[in-house]
mmCIF file with all atom_site columns, C-alpha atoms in Angstrom:
data_model
loop_
_atom_site.group_PDB
_atom_site.id
_atom_site.type_symbol
_atom_site.label_atom_id
_atom_site.label_alt_id
_atom_site.label_comp_id
_atom_site.label_asym_id
_atom_site.label_entity_id
_atom_site.label_seq_id
_atom_site.pdbx_PDB_ins_code
_atom_site.Cartn_x
_atom_site.Cartn_y
_atom_site.Cartn_z
_atom_site.occupancy
_atom_site.B_iso_or_equiv
_atom_site.pdbx_formal_charge
_atom_site.auth_seq_id
_atom_site.auth_comp_id
_atom_site.auth_asym_id
_atom_site.auth_atom_id
_atom_site.pdbx_PDB_model_num
ATOM 1   C CA . GLN A 1 1   ? 107.142 94.721  84.085  1.00 70.00 ? 1   GLN A CA 1
ATOM 2   C CA . LYS A 1 2   ? 106.403 96.147  87.515  1.00 80.00 ? 2   LYS A CA 1
ATOM 3   C CA . GLU A 1 3   ? 103.584 94.609  89.520  1.00 90.00 ? 3   GLU A CA 1
ATOM 4   C CA . VAL A 1 4   ? 102.022 98.039  89.998  1.00 94.00 ? 4   VAL A CA 1
ATOM 5   C CA . GLU A 1 5   ? 102.256 100.802 87.403  1.00 94.00 ? 5   GLU A CA 1
ATOM 6   C CA . GLN A 1 6   ? 101.543 104.444 88.163  1.00 94.00 ? 6   GLN A CA 1
ATOM 7   C CA . ASP A 1 7   ? 102.226 107.500 86.003  1.00 90.00 ? 7   ASP A CA 1
ATOM 8   C CA . PRO A 1 8   ? 104.707 109.698 87.905  1.00 86.00 ? 8   PRO A CA 1
ATOM 9   C CA . GLY A 1 9   ? 103.343 112.968 86.455  1.00 88.00 ? 9   GLY A CA 1
ATOM 10  C CA . PRO A 1 10  ? 103.524 115.730 87.332  1.00 94.00 ? 10  PRO A CA 1
ATOM 11  C CA . LEU A 1 11  ? 99.824  116.315 86.805  1.00 95.00 ? 11  LEU A CA 1
ATOM 12  C CA . SER A 1 12  ? 98.962  120.011 86.926  1.00 97.00 ? 12  SER A CA 1
ATOM 13  C CA . VAL A 1 13  ? 95.314  121.138 87.069  1.00 96.00 ? 13  VAL A CA 1
ATOM 14  C CA . PRO A 1 14  ? 93.503  124.381 87.997  1.00 97.00 ? 14  PRO A CA 1
ATOM 15  C CA . GLU A 1 15  ? 91.823  124.777 91.363  1.00 97.00 ? 15  GLU A CA 1
ATOM 16  C CA . GLY A 1 16  ? 88.285  123.390 91.397  1.00 97.00 ? 16  GLY A CA 1
ATOM 17  C CA . ALA A 1 17  ? 88.922  120.750 88.710  1.00 97.00 ? 17  ALA A CA 1
ATOM 18  C CA . ILE A 1 18  ? 88.132  117.062 89.117  1.00 97.00 ? 18  ILE A CA 1
ATOM 19  C CA . VAL A 1 19  ? 91.314  115.046 89.358  1.00 97.00 ? 19  VAL A CA 1
ATOM 20  C CA . SER A 1 20  ? 91.668  111.416 88.318  1.00 97.00 ? 20  SER A CA 1
ATOM 21  C CA . LEU A 1 21  ? 94.671  109.402 89.494  1.00 97.00 ? 21  LEU A CA 1
ATOM 22  C CA . ASN A 1 22  ? 95.164  105.817 88.373  1.00 97.00 ? 22  ASN A CA 1
ATOM 23  C CA . CYS A 1 23  ? 97.140  102.637 88.878  1.00 97.00 ? 23  CYS A CA 1
ATOM 24  C CA . THR A 1 24  ? 97.207  99.383  86.980  1.00 97.00 ? 24  THR A CA 1
ATOM 25  C CA . TYR A 1 25  ? 98.406  96.083  88.356  1.00 97.00 ? 25  TYR A CA 1
ATOM 26  C CA . SER A 1 26  ? 99.198  92.601  87.131  1.00 95.00 ? 26  SER A CA 1
ATOM 27  C CA . ASN A 1 27  ? 98.552  90.308  90.117  1.00 94.00 ? 27  ASN A CA 1
ATOM 28  C CA . SER A 1 28  ? 94.945  89.144  90.158  1.00 94.00 ? 28  SER A CA 1
ATOM 29  C CA . ALA A 1 29  ? 95.378  88.014  93.788  1.00 93.00 ? 29  ALA A CA 1
ATOM 30  C CA . PHE A 1 30  ? 95.393  91.591  95.079  1.00 94.00 ? 30  PHE A CA 1
ATOM 31  C CA . GLN A 1 31  ? 92.348  92.214  97.282  1.00 93.00 ? 31  GLN A CA 1
ATOM 32  C CA . TYR A 1 32  ? 93.318  95.212  99.427  1.00 93.00 ? 32  TYR A CA 1
ATOM 33  C CA . PHE A 1 33  ? 93.819  98.574  97.743  1.00 95.00 ? 33  PHE A CA 1
ATOM 34  C CA . MET A 1 34  ? 95.001  101.786 99.320  1.00 95.00 ? 34  MET A CA 1
ATOM 35  C CA . TRP A 1 35  ? 95.818  105.361 98.418  1.00 97.00 ? 35  TRP A CA 1
ATOM 36  C CA . TYR A 1 36  ? 98.393  107.303 100.375 1.00 97.00 ? 36  TYR A CA 1
ATOM 37  C CA . ARG A 1 37  ? 99.113  111.021 100.196 1.00 97.00 ? 37  ARG A CA 1
ATOM 38  C CA . GLN A 1 38  ? 102.626 112.351 100.733 1.00 96.00 ? 38  GLN A CA 1
ATOM 39  C CA . TYR A 1 39  ? 103.366 116.018 101.228 1.00 96.00 ? 39  TYR A CA 1
ATOM 40  C CA . SER A 1 40  ? 106.846 117.323 100.520 1.00 92.00 ? 40  SER A CA 1
ATOM 41  C CA . ARG A 1 41  ? 109.401 116.342 103.190 1.00 88.00 ? 41  ARG A CA 1
ATOM 42  C CA . LYS A 1 42  ? 106.832 114.165 105.009 1.00 92.00 ? 42  LYS A CA 1
ATOM 43  C CA . GLY A 1 43  ? 106.056 110.456 105.177 1.00 94.00 ? 43  GLY A CA 1
ATOM 44  C CA . PRO A 1 44  ? 103.025 109.024 103.316 1.00 95.00 ? 44  PRO A CA 1
ATOM 45  C CA . GLU A 1 45  ? 99.688  109.016 105.152 1.00 94.00 ? 45  GLU A CA 1
ATOM 46  C CA . LEU A 1 46  ? 96.766  106.682 104.484 1.00 93.00 ? 46  LEU A CA 1
ATOM 47  C CA . LEU A 1 47  ? 94.015  108.461 102.549 1.00 95.00 ? 47  LEU A CA 1
ATOM 48  C CA . MET A 1 48  ? 91.630  105.751 101.327 1.00 93.00 ? 48  MET A CA 1
ATOM 49  C CA . TYR A 1 49  ? 91.259  102.000 101.760 1.00 91.00 ? 49  TYR A CA 1
ATOM 50  C CA . THR A 1 50  ? 89.131  99.624  99.672  1.00 91.00 ? 50  THR A CA 1
ATOM 51  C CA . TYR A 1 51  ? 88.632  95.899  99.900  1.00 89.00 ? 51  TYR A CA 1
ATOM 52  C CA . SER A 1 52  ? 87.956  93.999  96.660  1.00 86.00 ? 52  SER A CA 1
ATOM 53  C CA . SER A 1 53  ? 85.919  95.755  93.960  1.00 84.00 ? 53  SER A CA 1
ATOM 54  C CA . GLY A 1 54  ? 83.631  98.754  94.078  1.00 84.00 ? 54  GLY A CA 1
ATOM 55  C CA . ASN A 1 55  ? 83.625  102.369 95.136  1.00 91.00 ? 55  ASN A CA 1
ATOM 56  C CA . LYS A 1 56  ? 84.317  104.139 98.394  1.00 93.00 ? 56  LYS A CA 1
ATOM 57  C CA . GLU A 1 57  ? 83.647  107.798 99.065  1.00 95.00 ? 57  GLU A CA 1
ATOM 58  C CA . ASP A 1 58  ? 85.058  110.074 101.767 1.00 95.00 ? 58  ASP A CA 1
ATOM 59  C CA . GLY A 1 59  ? 84.239  113.745 101.410 1.00 96.00 ? 59  GLY A CA 1
ATOM 60  C CA . ARG A 1 60  ? 85.799  115.030 98.164  1.00 97.00 ? 60  ARG A CA 1
ATOM 61  C CA . PHE A 1 61  ? 87.657  111.748 97.581  1.00 98.00 ? 61  PHE A CA 1
ATOM 62  C CA . THR A 1 62  ? 86.349  108.633 95.807  1.00 97.00 ? 62  THR A CA 1
ATOM 63  C CA . ALA A 1 63  ? 88.317  105.422 95.362  1.00 97.00 ? 63  ALA A CA 1
ATOM 64  C CA . GLN A 1 64  ? 87.310  102.938 92.661  1.00 96.00 ? 64  GLN A CA 1
ATOM 65  C CA . VAL A 1 65  ? 88.519  99.404  92.062  1.00 96.00 ? 65  VAL A CA 1
ATOM 66  C CA . ASP A 1 66  ? 87.889  97.483  88.842  1.00 94.00 ? 66  ASP A CA 1
ATOM 67  C CA . LYS A 1 67  ? 89.344  94.039  89.396  1.00 93.00 ? 67  LYS A CA 1
ATOM 68  C CA . SER A 1 68  ? 88.280  92.759  85.978  1.00 93.00 ? 68  SER A CA 1
ATOM 69  C CA . SER A 1 69  ? 90.518  95.398  84.360  1.00 94.00 ? 69  SER A CA 1
ATOM 70  C CA . LYS A 1 70  ? 93.135  95.375  87.157  1.00 95.00 ? 70  LYS A CA 1
ATOM 71  C CA . TYR A 1 71  ? 92.713  99.131  87.458  1.00 95.00 ? 71  TYR A CA 1
ATOM 72  C CA . ILE A 1 72  ? 92.197  101.417 90.442  1.00 97.00 ? 72  ILE A CA 1
ATOM 73  C CA . SER A 1 73  ? 91.394  105.117 90.524  1.00 97.00 ? 73  SER A CA 1
ATOM 74  C CA . LEU A 1 74  ? 91.272  107.984 92.975  1.00 98.00 ? 74  LEU A CA 1
ATOM 75  C CA . PHE A 1 75  ? 89.020  110.928 92.140  1.00 98.00 ? 75  PHE A CA 1
ATOM 76  C CA . ILE A 1 76  ? 89.315  114.294 93.850  1.00 98.00 ? 76  ILE A CA 1
ATOM 77  C CA . ARG A 1 77  ? 86.393  116.695 93.425  1.00 97.00 ? 77  ARG A CA 1
ATOM 78  C CA . ASP A 1 78  ? 86.666  120.469 93.829  1.00 97.00 ? 78  ASP A CA 1
ATOM 79  C CA . SER A 1 79  ? 90.449  120.208 94.040  1.00 97.00 ? 79  SER A CA 1
ATOM 80  C CA . GLN A 1 80  ? 92.262  122.648 96.327  1.00 97.00 ? 80  GLN A CA 1
ATOM 81  C CA . PRO A 1 81  ? 95.872  123.894 96.379  1.00 97.00 ? 81  PRO A CA 1
ATOM 82  C CA . SER A 1 82  ? 96.233  121.981 99.657  1.00 97.00 ? 82  SER A CA 1
ATOM 83  C CA . ASP A 1 83  ? 95.686  118.761 97.661  1.00 98.00 ? 83  ASP A CA 1
ATOM 84  C CA . SER A 1 84  ? 99.044  119.326 95.956  1.00 98.00 ? 84  SER A CA 1
ATOM 85  C CA . ALA A 1 85  ? 101.100 116.301 96.961  1.00 97.00 ? 85  ALA A CA 1
ATOM 86  C CA . THR A 1 86  ? 102.356 112.966 95.680  1.00 96.00 ? 86  THR A CA 1
ATOM 87  C CA . TYR A 1 87  ? 99.710  110.246 95.661  1.00 97.00 ? 87  TYR A CA 1
ATOM 88  C CA . LEU A 1 88  ? 100.831 106.633 95.980  1.00 96.00 ? 88  LEU A CA 1
ATOM 89  C CA . CYS A 1 89  ? 98.702  103.582 95.353  1.00 97.00 ? 89  CYS A CA 1
ATOM 90  C CA . ALA A 1 90  ? 99.442  100.391 97.287  1.00 95.00 ? 90  ALA A CA 1
ATOM 91  C CA . MET A 1 91  ? 97.910  96.937  97.300  1.00 94.00 ? 91  MET A CA 1
ATOM 92  C CA . SER A 1 92  ? 98.293  93.443  98.717  1.00 92.00 ? 92  SER A CA 1
ATOM 93  C CA . PRO A 1 93  ? 96.690  89.997  98.439  1.00 90.00 ? 93  PRO A CA 1
ATOM 94  C CA . ASP A 1 94  ? 95.742  89.891  102.123 1.00 83.00 ? 94  ASP A CA 1
ATOM 95  C CA . SER A 1 95  ? 95.855  92.124  105.192 1.00 75.00 ? 95  SER A CA 1
ATOM 96  C CA . ASN A 1 96  ? 98.955  90.433  106.624 1.00 76.00 ? 96  ASN A CA 1
ATOM 97  C CA . TYR A 1 97  ? 101.071 90.620  103.501 1.00 79.00 ? 97  TYR A CA 1
ATOM 98  C CA . GLN A 1 98  ? 103.402 93.534  102.834 1.00 85.00 ? 98  GLN A CA 1
ATOM 99  C CA . LEU A 1 99  ? 102.111 96.270  100.554 1.00 91.00 ? 99  LEU A CA 1
ATOM 100 C CA . ILE A 1 100 ? 103.199 96.529  96.926  1.00 92.00 ? 100 ILE A CA 1
ATOM 101 C CA . TRP A 1 101 ? 103.602 100.183 95.957  1.00 94.00 ? 101 TRP A CA 1
ATOM 102 C CA . GLY A 1 102 ? 103.175 102.285 92.876  1.00 94.00 ? 102 GLY A CA 1
ATOM 103 C CA . ALA A 1 103 ? 105.873 104.873 92.190  1.00 93.00 ? 103 ALA A CA 1
ATOM 104 C CA . GLY A 1 104 ? 103.554 107.790 93.030  1.00 94.00 ? 104 GLY A CA 1
ATOM 105 C CA . THR A 1 105 ? 101.972 110.599 90.969  1.00 96.00 ? 105 THR A CA 1
ATOM 106 C CA . LYS A 1 106 ? 102.914 114.184 91.744  1.00 96.00 ? 106 LYS A CA 1
ATOM 107 C CA . LEU A 1 107 ? 99.798  116.377 91.675  1.00 97.00 ? 107 LEU A CA 1
ATOM 108 C CA . ILE A 1 108 ? 99.915  120.173 91.442  1.00 97.00 ? 108 ILE A CA 1
ATOM 109 C CA . ILE A 1 109 ? 96.743  122.230 91.932  1.00 97.00 ? 109 ILE A CA 1
ATOM 110 C CA . LYS A 1 110 ? 97.187  125.744 90.573  1.00 96.00 ? 110 LYS A CA 1
ATOM 111 C CA . PRO A 1 111 ? 95.281  128.560 92.374  1.00 94.00 ? 111 PRO A CA 1
ATOM 112 C CA . ASP B 2 1   ? 96.965  108.517 116.866 1.00 66.00 ? 1   ASP B CA 1
ATOM 113 C CA . VAL B 2 2   ? 99.922  106.228 116.254 1.00 63.00 ? 2   VAL B CA 1
ATOM 114 C CA . LYS B 2 3   ? 103.167 108.064 116.142 1.00 90.00 ? 3   LYS B CA 1
ATOM 115 C CA . VAL B 2 4   ? 106.297 106.872 114.382 1.00 95.00 ? 4   VAL B CA 1
ATOM 116 C CA . THR B 2 5   ? 109.369 108.908 115.212 1.00 95.00 ? 5   THR B CA 1
ATOM 117 C CA . GLN B 2 6   ? 112.592 108.862 113.245 1.00 96.00 ? 6   GLN B CA 1
ATOM 118 C CA . SER B 2 7   ? 115.505 110.241 115.215 1.00 88.00 ? 7   SER B CA 1
ATOM 119 C CA . SER B 2 8   ? 117.003 112.465 112.522 1.00 90.00 ? 8   SER B CA 1
ATOM 120 C CA . ARG B 2 9   ? 115.450 114.499 109.697 1.00 93.00 ? 9   ARG B CA 1
ATOM 121 C CA . TYR B 2 10  ? 118.743 115.159 107.903 1.00 95.00 ? 10  TYR B CA 1
ATOM 122 C CA . LEU B 2 11  ? 122.077 113.350 108.101 1.00 96.00 ? 11  LEU B CA 1
ATOM 123 C CA . VAL B 2 12  ? 125.358 113.827 106.251 1.00 97.00 ? 12  VAL B CA 1
ATOM 124 C CA . LYS B 2 13  ? 127.865 110.990 106.535 1.00 97.00 ? 13  LYS B CA 1
ATOM 125 C CA . ARG B 2 14  ? 131.160 110.117 104.921 1.00 97.00 ? 14  ARG B CA 1
ATOM 126 C CA . THR B 2 15  ? 131.789 107.133 102.670 1.00 98.00 ? 15  THR B CA 1
ATOM 127 C CA . GLY B 2 16  ? 132.735 104.089 104.726 1.00 97.00 ? 16  GLY B CA 1
ATOM 128 C CA . GLU B 2 17  ? 131.100 105.260 107.960 1.00 97.00 ? 17  GLU B CA 1
ATOM 129 C CA . LYS B 2 18  ? 128.745 102.994 109.880 1.00 97.00 ? 18  LYS B CA 1
ATOM 130 C CA . VAL B 2 19  ? 125.362 104.723 110.050 1.00 97.00 ? 19  VAL B CA 1
ATOM 131 C CA . PHE B 2 20  ? 122.490 104.068 112.433 1.00 97.00 ? 20  PHE B CA 1
ATOM 132 C CA . LEU B 2 21  ? 118.944 105.203 111.657 1.00 97.00 ? 21  LEU B CA 1
ATOM 133 C CA . GLU B 2 22  ? 116.545 104.883 114.571 1.00 96.00 ? 22  GLU B CA 1
ATOM 134 C CA . CYS B 2 23  ? 112.773 104.474 114.509 1.00 97.00 ? 23  CYS B CA 1
ATOM 135 C CA . VAL B 2 24  ? 110.370 104.313 117.450 1.00 97.00 ? 24  VAL B CA 1
ATOM 136 C CA . GLN B 2 25  ? 106.599 103.688 117.426 1.00 95.00 ? 25  GLN B CA 1
ATOM 137 C CA . ASP B 2 26  ? 104.297 104.214 120.365 1.00 93.00 ? 26  ASP B CA 1
ATOM 138 C CA . MET B 2 27  ? 101.300 101.933 119.689 1.00 84.00 ? 27  MET B CA 1
ATOM 139 C CA . ASP B 2 28  ? 102.588 98.432  120.337 1.00 86.00 ? 28  ASP B CA 1
ATOM 140 C CA . HIS B 2 29  ? 102.515 97.451  116.668 1.00 87.00 ? 29  HIS B CA 1
ATOM 141 C CA . GLU B 2 30  ? 104.200 94.154  115.875 1.00 89.00 ? 30  GLU B CA 1
ATOM 142 C CA . ASN B 2 31  ? 105.103 94.888  112.267 1.00 92.00 ? 31  ASN B CA 1
ATOM 143 C CA . MET B 2 32  ? 107.731 97.466  111.339 1.00 95.00 ? 32  MET B CA 1
ATOM 144 C CA . PHE B 2 33  ? 109.344 98.329  108.016 1.00 96.00 ? 33  PHE B CA 1
ATOM 145 C CA . TRP B 2 34  ? 112.258 100.252 106.535 1.00 98.00 ? 34  TRP B CA 1
ATOM 146 C CA . TYR B 2 35  ? 111.949 101.713 103.039 1.00 97.00 ? 35  TYR B CA 1
ATOM 147 C CA . ARG B 2 36  ? 114.062 103.954 100.909 1.00 97.00 ? 36  ARG B CA 1
ATOM 148 C CA . GLN B 2 37  ? 112.432 106.390 98.504  1.00 95.00 ? 37  GLN B CA 1
ATOM 149 C CA . ASP B 2 38  ? 114.141 107.687 95.377  1.00 93.00 ? 38  ASP B CA 1
ATOM 150 C CA . PRO B 2 39  ? 112.698 109.829 92.551  1.00 86.00 ? 39  PRO B CA 1
ATOM 151 C CA . GLY B 2 40  ? 111.103 107.677 89.875  1.00 81.00 ? 40  GLY B CA 1
ATOM 152 C CA . LEU B 2 41  ? 111.630 104.474 91.852  1.00 85.00 ? 41  LEU B CA 1
ATOM 153 C CA . GLY B 2 42  ? 109.002 104.916 94.541  1.00 87.00 ? 42  GLY B CA 1
ATOM 154 C CA . LEU B 2 43  ? 109.176 103.079 97.845  1.00 93.00 ? 43  LEU B CA 1
ATOM 155 C CA . ARG B 2 44  ? 111.506 100.101 97.984  1.00 94.00 ? 44  ARG B CA 1
ATOM 156 C CA . LEU B 2 45  ? 111.456 97.746  100.936 1.00 95.00 ? 45  LEU B CA 1
ATOM 157 C CA . ILE B 2 46  ? 114.800 97.176  102.628 1.00 97.00 ? 46  ILE B CA 1
ATOM 158 C CA . TYR B 2 47  ? 113.915 95.068  105.680 1.00 97.00 ? 47  TYR B CA 1
ATOM 159 C CA . PHE B 2 48  ? 110.883 94.339  107.818 1.00 95.00 ? 48  PHE B CA 1
ATOM 160 C CA . SER B 2 49  ? 110.193 92.752  111.160 1.00 95.00 ? 49  SER B CA 1
ATOM 161 C CA . TYR B 2 50  ? 107.131 90.883  112.417 1.00 91.00 ? 50  TYR B CA 1
ATOM 162 C CA . ASP B 2 51  ? 108.229 90.706  116.025 1.00 90.00 ? 51  ASP B CA 1
ATOM 163 C CA . VAL B 2 52  ? 111.051 91.372  118.445 1.00 91.00 ? 52  VAL B CA 1
ATOM 164 C CA . LYS B 2 53  ? 114.359 89.859  117.289 1.00 89.00 ? 53  LYS B CA 1
ATOM 165 C CA . MET B 2 54  ? 112.743 88.766  114.011 1.00 91.00 ? 54  MET B CA 1
ATOM 166 C CA . LYS B 2 55  ? 113.737 90.244  110.668 1.00 94.00 ? 55  LYS B CA 1
ATOM 167 C CA . GLU B 2 56  ? 113.074 89.537  107.024 1.00 94.00 ? 56  GLU B CA 1
ATOM 168 C CA . LYS B 2 57  ? 114.854 90.803  103.932 1.00 96.00 ? 57  LYS B CA 1
ATOM 169 C CA . GLY B 2 58  ? 112.917 93.021  101.592 1.00 95.00 ? 58  GLY B CA 1
ATOM 170 C CA . ASP B 2 59  ? 113.665 93.786  97.975  1.00 93.00 ? 59  ASP B CA 1
ATOM 171 C CA . ILE B 2 60  ? 116.977 95.641  98.431  1.00 96.00 ? 60  ILE B CA 1
ATOM 172 C CA . PRO B 2 61  ? 118.726 94.425  101.628 1.00 97.00 ? 61  PRO B CA 1
ATOM 173 C CA . GLU B 2 62  ? 122.306 94.550  100.292 1.00 96.00 ? 62  GLU B CA 1
ATOM 174 C CA . GLY B 2 63  ? 124.498 96.911  102.301 1.00 96.00 ? 63  GLY B CA 1
ATOM 175 C CA . TYR B 2 64  ? 121.980 97.162  105.158 1.00 98.00 ? 64  TYR B CA 1
ATOM 176 C CA . SER B 2 65  ? 121.186 95.334  108.364 1.00 97.00 ? 65  SER B CA 1
ATOM 177 C CA . VAL B 2 66  ? 118.540 95.855  111.044 1.00 97.00 ? 66  VAL B CA 1
ATOM 178 C CA . SER B 2 67  ? 118.057 95.379  114.744 1.00 96.00 ? 67  SER B CA 1
ATOM 179 C CA . ARG B 2 68  ? 114.872 94.951  116.756 1.00 96.00 ? 68  ARG B CA 1
ATOM 180 C CA . GLU B 2 69  ? 115.669 94.357  120.399 1.00 94.00 ? 69  GLU B CA 1
ATOM 181 C CA . LYS B 2 70  ? 112.468 95.963  121.696 1.00 94.00 ? 70  LYS B CA 1
ATOM 182 C CA . LYS B 2 71  ? 109.008 95.980  120.163 1.00 94.00 ? 71  LYS B CA 1
ATOM 183 C CA . GLU B 2 72  ? 108.837 99.737  119.820 1.00 95.00 ? 72  GLU B CA 1
ATOM 184 C CA . ARG B 2 73  ? 112.257 100.280 118.233 1.00 96.00 ? 73  ARG B CA 1
ATOM 185 C CA . PHE B 2 74  ? 113.516 99.224  114.805 1.00 97.00 ? 74  PHE B CA 1
ATOM 186 C CA . SER B 2 75  ? 116.972 100.328 113.723 1.00 97.00 ? 75  SER B CA 1
ATOM 187 C CA . LEU B 2 76  ? 118.450 100.386 110.240 1.00 98.00 ? 76  LEU B CA 1
ATOM 188 C CA . ILE B 2 77  ? 122.232 100.043 109.971 1.00 98.00 ? 77  ILE B CA 1
ATOM 189 C CA . LEU B 2 78  ? 124.371 100.934 106.990 1.00 97.00 ? 78  LEU B CA 1
ATOM 190 C CA . GLU B 2 79  ? 127.464 98.843  107.595 1.00 94.00 ? 79  GLU B CA 1
ATOM 191 C CA . SER B 2 80  ? 129.757 100.919 105.375 1.00 97.00 ? 80  SER B CA 1
ATOM 192 C CA . ALA B 2 81  ? 127.975 103.876 103.828 1.00 97.00 ? 81  ALA B CA 1
ATOM 193 C CA . SER B 2 82  ? 128.377 104.450 100.110 1.00 98.00 ? 82  SER B CA 1
ATOM 194 C CA . THR B 2 83  ? 127.287 107.321 97.874  1.00 97.00 ? 83  THR B CA 1
ATOM 195 C CA . ASN B 2 84  ? 124.595 105.171 96.222  1.00 97.00 ? 84  ASN B CA 1
ATOM 196 C CA . GLN B 2 85  ? 122.881 104.956 99.611  1.00 98.00 ? 85  GLN B CA 1
ATOM 197 C CA . THR B 2 86  ? 122.108 108.663 99.506  1.00 98.00 ? 86  THR B CA 1
ATOM 198 C CA . SER B 2 87  ? 118.327 108.644 99.758  1.00 97.00 ? 87  SER B CA 1
ATOM 199 C CA . MET B 2 88  ? 115.209 109.351 101.815 1.00 97.00 ? 88  MET B CA 1
ATOM 200 C CA . TYR B 2 89  ? 114.705 106.595 104.404 1.00 98.00 ? 89  TYR B CA 1
ATOM 201 C CA . LEU B 2 90  ? 111.212 105.966 105.743 1.00 98.00 ? 90  LEU B CA 1
ATOM 202 C CA . CYS B 2 91  ? 110.212 103.831 108.700 1.00 97.00 ? 91  CYS B CA 1
ATOM 203 C CA . ALA B 2 92  ? 106.661 102.503 109.103 1.00 96.00 ? 92  ALA B CA 1
ATOM 204 C CA . SER B 2 93  ? 104.684 100.396 111.546 1.00 94.00 ? 93  SER B CA 1
ATOM 205 C CA . ARG B 2 94  ? 101.503 98.463  110.823 1.00 90.00 ? 94  ARG B CA 1
ATOM 206 C CA . ARG B 2 95  ? 98.419  97.006  112.426 1.00 76.00 ? 95  ARG B CA 1
ATOM 207 C CA . ALA B 2 96  ? 96.109  95.270  109.913 1.00 71.00 ? 96  ALA B CA 1
ATOM 208 C CA . TYR B 2 97  ? 96.220  97.020  106.547 1.00 70.00 ? 97  TYR B CA 1
ATOM 209 C CA . GLY B 2 98  ? 97.176  100.555 107.560 1.00 82.00 ? 98  GLY B CA 1
ATOM 210 C CA . TYR B 2 99  ? 100.804 101.660 107.592 1.00 90.00 ? 99  TYR B CA 1
ATOM 211 C CA . THR B 2 100 ? 101.873 104.666 109.664 1.00 92.00 ? 100 THR B CA 1
ATOM 212 C CA . PHE B 2 101 ? 105.052 106.341 108.470 1.00 95.00 ? 101 PHE B CA 1
ATOM 213 C CA . GLY B 2 102 ? 107.599 108.522 110.157 1.00 95.00 ? 102 GLY B CA 1
ATOM 214 C CA . SER B 2 103 ? 108.612 111.830 108.592 1.00 94.00 ? 103 SER B CA 1
ATOM 215 C CA . GLY B 2 104 ? 111.709 110.303 107.041 1.00 96.00 ? 104 GLY B CA 1
ATOM 216 C CA . THR B 2 105 ? 115.463 110.772 107.273 1.00 96.00 ? 105 THR B CA 1
ATOM 217 C CA . ARG B 2 106 ? 117.187 112.352 104.313 1.00 96.00 ? 106 ARG B CA 1
ATOM 218 C CA . LEU B 2 107 ? 120.667 110.801 104.266 1.00 97.00 ? 107 LEU B CA 1
ATOM 219 C CA . THR B 2 108 ? 123.469 112.195 102.172 1.00 98.00 ? 108 THR B CA 1
ATOM 220 C CA . VAL B 2 109 ? 126.687 110.186 101.866 1.00 98.00 ? 109 VAL B CA 1
ATOM 221 C CA . VAL B 2 110 ? 129.675 112.215 100.672 1.00 97.00 ? 110 VAL B CA 1
#
């Protein structure tokens, strides 16, 4: 079993829909949780960062962490075609440890 | 903004060649990483470095080596390229929790 599980998709939704992307993990020591966005033929870029449990909002994006269920989510409101990308979750037990990555979910927003 | 530059976007090499992939970052970060990315497998860590002349093996170091002679430069070396090393190679640097990635090098070994 992988430490971090993420559905590879693709997930295809119409423009304007609310998108939910998820990861599950097995290591209860994880405290730092991140979402990266990767456009085609580019490197991943940091989108959202959350420490421990709770929610964090940035514009149309909301990151949620549920440590009791070992489950993290990224919500995208009013999705746009420009949101079409692969979204990778990543996590670690502390800020100095290397990140453990999900495999990435490919998201397609249809105009 | 931190910039991580990978010297080549696309490379085609022959089986058995020695291949050098170069990565340079411009923000004095101590930590640097080399990953390969394959469909369905996600990012897999090859090697990382916490400081000049220091290196640590990642999850898949076999067939690779690295060099870090200067803080800003981290090189990945394929000692004898093989077809199963055809992949996207990504370099990253880190301060605290945030990784900054280069645009990647798509390597094809024929």
